């Protein structure tokens, strides 16, 4: 199956709307589970809140639709220490909407932090989260 750019943008906006009004991000150590339907995996390192409008309106990224996370609230006291491996975005209904890799700016991860390691009790800040949906 292949979708158009217009369809990718509509689909990404619909997915992102699930995170509006109460969505949040959980950051875990280790590799992500196979799908969002699978149980959480790894140690929970931090939980961060998304703004009411969690993501920007999707735009054409040249072969994919793309949307940028709006303001993400810091976790002022990390739940555990460790290296972030993956993240999950949850809606207000506590269902996983999407998941991806997490790391610092040198890691190539989808969710980027301001530090390589998260330390127990310290503040956790996200630098960038961009979501893409390919068209073809």
CSV table of C-alpha atoms in Angstrom, one decimal:
chain,number,residue,atom,x,y,z
A,1,UNK,CA,0.0,0.0,0.0
A,2,UNK,CA,1.2,3.5,-0.7
A,3,UNK,CA,-0.3,6.8,0.6
A,4,UNK,CA,-0.2,10.3,-0.8
A,5,UNK,CA,1.4,13.3,0.9
A,6,UNK,CA,-2.0,14.7,1.7
A,7,UNK,CA,-3.1,11.3,3.3
A,8,UNK,CA,0.2,11.2,5.4
A,9,UNK,CA,-0.4,14.7,6.7
A,10,UNK,CA,-4.1,13.9,7.6
A,11,UNK,CA,-3.0,10.7,9.3
A,12,UNK,CA,-0.2,12.3,11.3
A,13,UNK,CA,-2.5,15.1,12.5
A,14,UNK,CA,-5.1,12.6,13.6
A,15,UNK,CA,-2.5,10.5,15.5
A,16,UNK,CA,-1.1,13.6,17.1
A,17,UNK,CA,-4.5,14.8,18.2
A,18,UNK,CA,-4.7,11.7,20.5
A,19,UNK,CA,-1.9,13.2,22.6
A,20,UNK,CA,-3.6,16.6,23.0
A,21,UNK,CA,-5.2,17.6,26.3
A,22,UNK,CA,-3.4,15.4,28.8
A,23,UNK,CA,-0.8,13.5,26.8
A,24,UNK,CA,2.6,12.6,28.3
A,25,UNK,CA,5.9,10.9,27.5
A,26,UNK,CA,7.5,8.1,29.4
A,27,UNK,CA,11.2,7.5,29.0
A,28,UNK,CA,12.6,4.0,29.5
A,29,UNK,CA,16.0,2.3,29.5
A,30,UNK,CA,16.7,-0.4,26.9
A,31,UNK,CA,15.1,-1.3,23.6
A,32,UNK,CA,11.5,-0.5,22.8
A,33,UNK,CA,8.9,-3.3,22.7
A,34,UNK,CA,7.9,-4.6,19.3
A,35,UNK,CA,4.7,-2.5,19.1
A,36,UNK,CA,2.7,0.0,21.2
A,37,UNK,CA,0.3,-2.8,22.0
A,38,UNK,CA,3.1,-4.7,23.9
A,39,UNK,CA,3.7,-4.2,27.6
A,40,UNK,CA,6.2,-1.5,28.7
A,41,UNK,CA,9.8,-2.6,28.8
A,42,UNK,CA,12.9,-1.5,30.7
A,43,UNK,CA,13.2,0.7,33.7
A,44,UNK,CA,11.0,3.9,33.8
A,45,UNK,CA,13.4,6.8,34.0
A,46,UNK,CA,11.2,9.8,33.6
A,47,UNK,CA,7.7,11.1,32.8
A,48,UNK,CA,7.2,14.4,31.0
A,49,UNK,CA,4.0,16.3,30.2
A,50,UNK,CA,3.0,17.4,26.7
A,51,UNK,CA,1.3,20.8,26.1
A,52,UNK,CA,-2.4,21.0,25.5
A,53,UNK,CA,-1.7,21.1,21.8
A,54,UNK,CA,1.0,18.4,21.9
A,55,UNK,CA,2.3,18.7,18.3
A,56,UNK,CA,2.4,21.2,15.5
A,57,UNK,CA,0.2,20.8,12.5
A,58,UNK,CA,1.8,18.3,10.2
A,59,UNK,CA,3.6,19.5,7.1
A,60,UNK,CA,5.2,18.1,4.0
A,61,UNK,CA,8.7,17.0,4.8
A,62,UNK,CA,9.6,15.9,1.3
A,63,UNK,CA,8.6,12.2,1.1
A,64,UNK,CA,7.0,12.2,4.5
A,65,UNK,CA,4.7,14.2,6.8
A,66,UNK,CA,6.4,15.8,9.8
A,67,UNK,CA,5.2,17.3,13.1
A,68,UNK,CA,7.2,18.9,15.9
A,69,UNK,CA,6.4,18.5,19.6
A,70,UNK,CA,5.3,21.7,21.2
A,71,UNK,CA,6.5,22.6,24.7
A,72,UNK,CA,7.3,19.5,26.8
A,73,UNK,CA,7.3,20.0,30.5
A,74,UNK,CA,10.4,18.8,32.4
A,75,UNK,CA,10.3,16.0,34.8
A,76,UNK,CA,11.8,17.8,37.9
A,77,UNK,CA,12.8,14.5,39.6
A,78,UNK,CA,13.7,11.5,37.5
A,79,UNK,CA,12.2,8.2,38.7
A,80,UNK,CA,15.5,6.3,38.2
A,81,UNK,CA,19.0,6.7,36.8
A,82,UNK,CA,20.2,5.2,33.5
A,83,UNK,CA,20.7,5.8,29.8
A,84,UNK,CA,17.5,6.4,27.9
A,85,UNK,CA,16.8,3.8,25.3
A,86,UNK,CA,13.3,4.4,24.1
A,87,UNK,CA,10.2,6.5,24.8
A,88,UNK,CA,6.4,6.2,24.5
A,89,UNK,CA,3.9,8.9,24.0
A,90,UNK,CA,0.6,8.2,25.8
A,91,UNK,CA,-2.8,9.9,25.4
A,92,UNK,CA,-4.9,11.2,28.3
A,93,UNK,CA,-6.5,7.7,28.3
A,94,UNK,CA,-3.1,6.2,29.2
A,95,UNK,CA,-2.9,4.3,25.8
A,96,UNK,CA,0.4,4.2,24.0
A,97,UNK,CA,0.1,6.2,20.8
A,98,UNK,CA,3.7,5.9,19.5
A,99,UNK,CA,7.1,4.9,20.5
A,100,UNK,CA,10.7,5.4,19.3
A,101,UNK,CA,14.3,5.7,20.3
A,102,UNK,CA,15.7,8.1,22.9
A,103,UNK,CA,19.1,9.5,23.5
A,104,UNK,CA,21.3,12.6,23.3
A,105,UNK,CA,22.0,14.8,20.3
A,106,UNK,CA,24.8,12.5,19.1
A,107,UNK,CA,22.8,9.3,19.2
A,108,UNK,CA,20.5,9.8,16.2
A,109,UNK,CA,17.5,9.1,18.4
A,110,UNK,CA,14.1,10.4,17.6
A,111,UNK,CA,13.6,11.9,21.1
A,112,UNK,CA,16.6,14.0,22.1
A,113,UNK,CA,17.7,14.9,25.6
A,114,UNK,CA,20.2,17.5,26.8
A,115,UNK,CA,22.3,14.8,28.5
A,116,UNK,CA,23.4,11.2,27.7
A,117,UNK,CA,22.5,9.8,31.1
A,118,UNK,CA,19.5,10.5,33.3
A,119,UNK,CA,20.3,10.7,37.0
A,120,UNK,CA,17.9,9.7,39.8
A,121,UNK,CA,16.1,12.7,41.3
A,122,UNK,CA,17.5,15.2,38.7
A,123,UNK,CA,15.6,17.3,36.2
A,124,UNK,CA,15.0,15.7,32.8
A,125,UNK,CA,14.6,18.0,29.7
A,126,UNK,CA,13.8,17.1,26.2
A,127,UNK,CA,15.5,19.1,23.5
A,128,UNK,CA,13.6,17.8,20.4
A,129,UNK,CA,10.9,15.4,19.3
A,130,UNK,CA,9.9,15.3,15.7
A,131,UNK,CA,7.5,12.7,14.3
A,132,UNK,CA,7.5,11.6,10.7
A,133,UNK,CA,5.1,9.5,8.7
A,134,UNK,CA,6.3,8.3,5.3
A,135,UNK,CA,4.4,8.6,2.1
A,136,UNK,CA,5.0,6.5,-0.9
